[in-house]
N, CA, C and O atoms as a DFTB+ gen file, in Angstrom:
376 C
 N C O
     1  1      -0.537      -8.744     -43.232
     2  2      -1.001     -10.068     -43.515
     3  2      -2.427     -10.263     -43.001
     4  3      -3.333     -10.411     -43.821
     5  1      -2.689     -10.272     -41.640
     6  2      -4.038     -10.188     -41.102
     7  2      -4.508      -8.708     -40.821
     8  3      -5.573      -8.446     -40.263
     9  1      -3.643      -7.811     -41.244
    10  2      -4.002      -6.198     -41.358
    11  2      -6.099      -5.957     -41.943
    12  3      -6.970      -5.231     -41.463
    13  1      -6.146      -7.117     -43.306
    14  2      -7.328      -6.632     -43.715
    15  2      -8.718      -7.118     -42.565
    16  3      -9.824      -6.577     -42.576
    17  1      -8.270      -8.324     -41.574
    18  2      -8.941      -8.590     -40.461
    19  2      -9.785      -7.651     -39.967
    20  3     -10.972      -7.934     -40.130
    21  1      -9.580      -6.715     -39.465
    22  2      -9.386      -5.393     -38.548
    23  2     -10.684      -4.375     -39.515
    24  3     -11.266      -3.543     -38.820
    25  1     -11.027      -4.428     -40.744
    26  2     -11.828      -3.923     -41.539
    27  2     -12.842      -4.860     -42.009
    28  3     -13.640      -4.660     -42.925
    29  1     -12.739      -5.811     -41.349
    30  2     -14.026      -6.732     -41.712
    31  2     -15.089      -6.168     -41.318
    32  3     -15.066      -5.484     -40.295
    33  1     -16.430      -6.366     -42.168
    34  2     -17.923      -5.645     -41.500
    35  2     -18.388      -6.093     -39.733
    36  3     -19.102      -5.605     -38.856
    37  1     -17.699      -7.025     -39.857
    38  2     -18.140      -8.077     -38.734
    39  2     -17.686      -7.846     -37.580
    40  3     -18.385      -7.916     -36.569
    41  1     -15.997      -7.426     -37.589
    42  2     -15.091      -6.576     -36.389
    43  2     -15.853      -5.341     -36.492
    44  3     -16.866      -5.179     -35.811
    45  1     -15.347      -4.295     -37.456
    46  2     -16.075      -2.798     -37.239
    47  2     -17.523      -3.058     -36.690
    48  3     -17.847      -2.053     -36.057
    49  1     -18.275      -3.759     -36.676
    50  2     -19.668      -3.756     -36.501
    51  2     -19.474      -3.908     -34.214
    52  3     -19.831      -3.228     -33.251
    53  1     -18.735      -5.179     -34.437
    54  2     -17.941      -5.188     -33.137
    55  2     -17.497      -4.025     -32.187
    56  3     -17.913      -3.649     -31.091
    57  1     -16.568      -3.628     -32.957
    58  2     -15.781      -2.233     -32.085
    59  2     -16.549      -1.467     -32.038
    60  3     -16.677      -0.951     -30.928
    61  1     -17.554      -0.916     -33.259
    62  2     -18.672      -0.162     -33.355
    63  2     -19.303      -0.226     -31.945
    64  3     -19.128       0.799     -31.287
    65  1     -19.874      -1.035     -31.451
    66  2     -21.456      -1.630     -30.573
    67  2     -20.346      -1.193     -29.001
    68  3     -20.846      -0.671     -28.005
    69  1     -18.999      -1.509     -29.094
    70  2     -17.975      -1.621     -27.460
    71  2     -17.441      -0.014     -27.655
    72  3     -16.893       0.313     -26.603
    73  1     -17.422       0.751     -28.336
    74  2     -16.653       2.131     -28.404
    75  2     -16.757       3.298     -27.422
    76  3     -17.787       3.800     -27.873
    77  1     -16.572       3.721     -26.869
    78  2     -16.779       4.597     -25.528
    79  2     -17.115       6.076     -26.853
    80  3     -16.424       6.335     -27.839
    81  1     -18.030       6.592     -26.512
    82  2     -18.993       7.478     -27.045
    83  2     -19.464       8.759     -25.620
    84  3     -20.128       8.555     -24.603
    85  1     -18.854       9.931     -26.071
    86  2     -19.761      10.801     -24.722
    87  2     -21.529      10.868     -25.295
    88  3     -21.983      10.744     -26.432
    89  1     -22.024      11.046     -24.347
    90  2     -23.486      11.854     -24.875
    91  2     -23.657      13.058     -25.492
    92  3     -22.857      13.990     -25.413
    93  1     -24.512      13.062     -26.003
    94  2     -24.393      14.466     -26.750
    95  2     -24.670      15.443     -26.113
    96  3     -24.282      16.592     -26.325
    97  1     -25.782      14.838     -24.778
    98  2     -26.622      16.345     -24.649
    99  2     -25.836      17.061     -22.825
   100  3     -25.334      16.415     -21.905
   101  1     -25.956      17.879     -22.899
   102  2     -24.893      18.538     -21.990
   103  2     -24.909      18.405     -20.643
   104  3     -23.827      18.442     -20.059
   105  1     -26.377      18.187     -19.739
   106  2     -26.359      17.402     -18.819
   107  2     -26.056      16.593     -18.467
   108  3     -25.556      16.508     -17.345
   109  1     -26.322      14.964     -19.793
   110  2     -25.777      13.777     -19.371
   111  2     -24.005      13.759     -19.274
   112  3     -23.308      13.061     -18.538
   113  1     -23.672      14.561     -20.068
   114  2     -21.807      14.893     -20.131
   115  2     -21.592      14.918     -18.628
   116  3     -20.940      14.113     -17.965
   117  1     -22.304      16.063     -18.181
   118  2     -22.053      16.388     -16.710
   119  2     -22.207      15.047     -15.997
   120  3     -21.275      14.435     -15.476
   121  1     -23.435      14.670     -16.026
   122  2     -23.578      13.592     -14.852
   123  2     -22.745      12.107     -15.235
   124  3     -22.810      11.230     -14.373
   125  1     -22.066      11.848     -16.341
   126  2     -21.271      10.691     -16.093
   127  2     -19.704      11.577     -16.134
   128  3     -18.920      10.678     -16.440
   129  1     -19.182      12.394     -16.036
   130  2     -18.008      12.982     -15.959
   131  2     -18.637      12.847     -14.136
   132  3     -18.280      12.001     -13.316
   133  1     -19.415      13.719     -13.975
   134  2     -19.082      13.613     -12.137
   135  2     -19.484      12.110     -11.255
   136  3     -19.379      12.000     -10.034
   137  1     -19.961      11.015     -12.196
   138  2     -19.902       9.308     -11.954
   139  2     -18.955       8.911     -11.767
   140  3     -18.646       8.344     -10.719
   141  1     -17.814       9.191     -13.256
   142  2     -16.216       8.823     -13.048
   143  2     -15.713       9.204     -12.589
   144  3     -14.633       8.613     -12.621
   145  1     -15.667      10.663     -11.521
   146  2     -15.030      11.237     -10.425
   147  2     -15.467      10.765      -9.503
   148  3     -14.792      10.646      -8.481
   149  1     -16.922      10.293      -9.599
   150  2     -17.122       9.786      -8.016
   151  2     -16.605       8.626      -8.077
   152  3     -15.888       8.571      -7.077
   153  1     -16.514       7.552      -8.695
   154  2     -15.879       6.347      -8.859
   155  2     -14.497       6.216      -8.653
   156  3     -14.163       5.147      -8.140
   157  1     -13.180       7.395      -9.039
   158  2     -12.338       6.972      -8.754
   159  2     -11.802       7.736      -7.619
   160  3     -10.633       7.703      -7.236
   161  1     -12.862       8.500      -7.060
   162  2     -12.632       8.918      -5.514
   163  2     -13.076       7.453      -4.546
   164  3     -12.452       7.067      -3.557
   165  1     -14.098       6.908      -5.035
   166  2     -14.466       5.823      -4.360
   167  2     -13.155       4.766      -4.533
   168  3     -12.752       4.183      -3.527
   169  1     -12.525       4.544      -5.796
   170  2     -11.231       3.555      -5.922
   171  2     -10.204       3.687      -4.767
   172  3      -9.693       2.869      -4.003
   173  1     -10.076       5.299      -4.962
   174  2      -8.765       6.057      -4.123
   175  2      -9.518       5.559      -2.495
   176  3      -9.363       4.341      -2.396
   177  1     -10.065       5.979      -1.570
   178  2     -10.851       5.512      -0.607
   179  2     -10.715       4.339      -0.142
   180  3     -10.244       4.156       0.981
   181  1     -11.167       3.195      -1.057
   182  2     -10.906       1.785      -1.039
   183  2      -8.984       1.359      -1.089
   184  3      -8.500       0.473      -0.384
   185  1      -8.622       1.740      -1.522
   186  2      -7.206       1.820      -2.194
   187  2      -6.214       2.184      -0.519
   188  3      -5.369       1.471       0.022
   189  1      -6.728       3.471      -0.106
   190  2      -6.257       3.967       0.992
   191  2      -6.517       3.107       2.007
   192  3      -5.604       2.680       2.714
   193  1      -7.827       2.755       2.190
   194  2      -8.598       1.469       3.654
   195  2      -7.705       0.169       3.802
   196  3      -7.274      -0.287       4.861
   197  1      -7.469      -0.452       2.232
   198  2      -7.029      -1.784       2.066
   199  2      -5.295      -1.440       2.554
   200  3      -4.540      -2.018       3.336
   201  1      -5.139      -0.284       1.716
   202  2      -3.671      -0.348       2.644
   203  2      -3.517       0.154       3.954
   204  3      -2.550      -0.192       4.633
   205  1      -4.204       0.780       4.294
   206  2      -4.137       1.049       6.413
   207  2      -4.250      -0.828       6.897
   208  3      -3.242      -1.395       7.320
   209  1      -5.311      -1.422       6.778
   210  2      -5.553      -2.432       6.997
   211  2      -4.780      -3.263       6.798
   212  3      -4.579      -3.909       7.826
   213  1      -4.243      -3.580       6.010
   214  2      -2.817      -4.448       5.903
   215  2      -1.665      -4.081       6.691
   216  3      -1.049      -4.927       7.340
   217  1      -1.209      -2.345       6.656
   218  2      -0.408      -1.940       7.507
   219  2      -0.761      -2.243       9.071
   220  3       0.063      -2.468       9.957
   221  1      -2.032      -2.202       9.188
   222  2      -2.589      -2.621      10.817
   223  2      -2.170      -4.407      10.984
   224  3      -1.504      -4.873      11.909
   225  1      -2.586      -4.959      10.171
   226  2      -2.065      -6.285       9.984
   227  2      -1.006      -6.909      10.274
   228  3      -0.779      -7.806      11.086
   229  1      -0.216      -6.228       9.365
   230  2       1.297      -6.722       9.856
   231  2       1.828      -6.389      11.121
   232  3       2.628      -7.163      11.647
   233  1       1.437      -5.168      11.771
   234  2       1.822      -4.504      12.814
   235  2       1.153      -5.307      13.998
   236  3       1.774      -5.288      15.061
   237  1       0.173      -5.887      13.958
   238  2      -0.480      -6.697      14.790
   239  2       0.153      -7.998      14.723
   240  3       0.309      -8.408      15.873
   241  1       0.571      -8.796      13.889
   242  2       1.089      -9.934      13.188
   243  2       2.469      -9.784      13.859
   244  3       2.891     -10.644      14.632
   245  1       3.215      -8.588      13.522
   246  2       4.752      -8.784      14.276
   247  2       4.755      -8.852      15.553
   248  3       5.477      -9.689      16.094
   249  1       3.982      -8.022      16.286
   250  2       3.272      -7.928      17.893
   251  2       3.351      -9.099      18.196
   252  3       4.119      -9.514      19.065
   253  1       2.640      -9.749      17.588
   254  2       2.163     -11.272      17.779
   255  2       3.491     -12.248      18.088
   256  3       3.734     -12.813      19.154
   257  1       4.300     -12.288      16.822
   258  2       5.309     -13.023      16.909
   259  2       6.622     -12.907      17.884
   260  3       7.414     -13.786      18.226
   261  1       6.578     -11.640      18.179
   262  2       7.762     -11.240      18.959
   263  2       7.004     -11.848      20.458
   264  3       7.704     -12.428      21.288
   265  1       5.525     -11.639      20.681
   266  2       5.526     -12.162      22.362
   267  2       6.265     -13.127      22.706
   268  3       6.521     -13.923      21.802
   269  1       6.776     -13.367      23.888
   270  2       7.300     -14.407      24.773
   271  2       9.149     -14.385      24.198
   272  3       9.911     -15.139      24.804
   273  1       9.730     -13.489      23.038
   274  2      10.527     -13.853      23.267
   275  2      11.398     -13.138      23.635
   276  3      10.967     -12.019      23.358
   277  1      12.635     -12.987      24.212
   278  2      13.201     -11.490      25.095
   279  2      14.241     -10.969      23.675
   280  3      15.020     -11.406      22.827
   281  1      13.574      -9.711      24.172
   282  2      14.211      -8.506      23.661
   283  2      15.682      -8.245      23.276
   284  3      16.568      -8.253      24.131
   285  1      15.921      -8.014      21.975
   286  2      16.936      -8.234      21.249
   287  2      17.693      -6.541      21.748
   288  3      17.116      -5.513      21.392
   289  1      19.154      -6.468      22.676
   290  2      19.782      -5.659      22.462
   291  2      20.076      -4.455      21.496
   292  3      20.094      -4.573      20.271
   293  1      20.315      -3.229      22.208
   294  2      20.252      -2.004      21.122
   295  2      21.745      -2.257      20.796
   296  3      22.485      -3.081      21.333
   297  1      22.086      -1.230      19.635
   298  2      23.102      -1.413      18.586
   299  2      24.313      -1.045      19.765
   300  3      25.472      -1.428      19.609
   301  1      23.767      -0.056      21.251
   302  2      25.015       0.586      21.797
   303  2      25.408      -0.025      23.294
   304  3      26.027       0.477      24.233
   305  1      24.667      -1.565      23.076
   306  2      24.511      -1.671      24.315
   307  2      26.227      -3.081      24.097
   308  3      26.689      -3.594      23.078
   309  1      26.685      -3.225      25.714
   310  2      27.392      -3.985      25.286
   311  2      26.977      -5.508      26.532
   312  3      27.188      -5.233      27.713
   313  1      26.596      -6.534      26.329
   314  2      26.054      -7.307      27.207
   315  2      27.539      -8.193      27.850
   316  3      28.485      -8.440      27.102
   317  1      27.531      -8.522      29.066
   318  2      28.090      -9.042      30.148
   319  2      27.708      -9.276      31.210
   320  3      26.565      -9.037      31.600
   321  1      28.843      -9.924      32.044
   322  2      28.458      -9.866      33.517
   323  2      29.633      -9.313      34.416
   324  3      30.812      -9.650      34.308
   325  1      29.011      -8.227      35.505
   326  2      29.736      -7.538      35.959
   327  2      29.748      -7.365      37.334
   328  3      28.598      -7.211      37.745
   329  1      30.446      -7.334      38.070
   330  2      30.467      -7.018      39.256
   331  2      31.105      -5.546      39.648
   332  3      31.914      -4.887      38.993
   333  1      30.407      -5.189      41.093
   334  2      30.145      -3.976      41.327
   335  2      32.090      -4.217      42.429
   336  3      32.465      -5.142      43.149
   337  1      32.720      -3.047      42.064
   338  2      33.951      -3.026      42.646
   339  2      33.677      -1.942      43.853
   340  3      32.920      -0.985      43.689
   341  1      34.312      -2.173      44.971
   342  2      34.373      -1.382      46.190
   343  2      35.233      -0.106      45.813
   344  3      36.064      -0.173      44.907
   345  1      34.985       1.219      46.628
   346  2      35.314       2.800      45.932
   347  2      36.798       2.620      46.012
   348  3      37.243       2.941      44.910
   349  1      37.615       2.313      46.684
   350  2      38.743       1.753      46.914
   351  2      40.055       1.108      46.481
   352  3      41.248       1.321      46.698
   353  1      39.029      -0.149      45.473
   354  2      39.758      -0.824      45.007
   355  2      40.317      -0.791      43.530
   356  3      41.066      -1.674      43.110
   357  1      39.916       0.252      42.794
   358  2      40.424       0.725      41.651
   359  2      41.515       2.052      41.563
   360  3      41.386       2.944      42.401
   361  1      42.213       2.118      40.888
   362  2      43.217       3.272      40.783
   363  2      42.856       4.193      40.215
   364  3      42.477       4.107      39.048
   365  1      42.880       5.527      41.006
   366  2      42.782       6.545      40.429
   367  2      43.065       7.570      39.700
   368  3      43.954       8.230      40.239
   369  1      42.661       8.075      38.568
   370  2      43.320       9.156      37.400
   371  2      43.432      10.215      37.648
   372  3      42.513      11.033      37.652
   373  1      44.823      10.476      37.962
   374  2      45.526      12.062      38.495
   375  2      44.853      13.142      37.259
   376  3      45.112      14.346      37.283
């Protein structure tokens, strides 16, 4: 229906002028092939920083929140109150 859109002089002239095109001549090939490697080594870099930094973040952030309040028991611990019995006063296992 709008298929013949897409072949108008006016689009092709469009897509024409935006089309990713290599260079012809064999140097410039080289030097934007090793641009877009340096670029998405530079992405990766940035990519890696932003996530240390956030990971430092939160880790600083939980630090933060836990001060002042006491320490939550391990899974093996069992909490009470106990008193210390004299060597004596318990029975002993033959």
């Amino acid at each position: 229906m709008f298929a013949h859109w897409l072949h108008h002089p006016q689009i092709t002239r469009l897509q024409a002028r935006f089309a990713a095109r290599r260079p012809r001549h064999p140097l410039t090939r080289v030097l934007v092939a090793l641009l877009g490697v340096a670029l998405l080594l530079v992405l990766l870099v940035v990519g890696i920083a932003v996530g240390a930094l956030m990971l430092l973040g939160a880790g600083i952030w939980r630090l933060l929140r836990q001060r002042g309040r006491p320490q939550a028991a391990g899974a093996r611990v069992i909490e009470g109150e106990f008193r210390h019995a004299r060597h004596g006063a318990l029975p002993h296992a033959h």
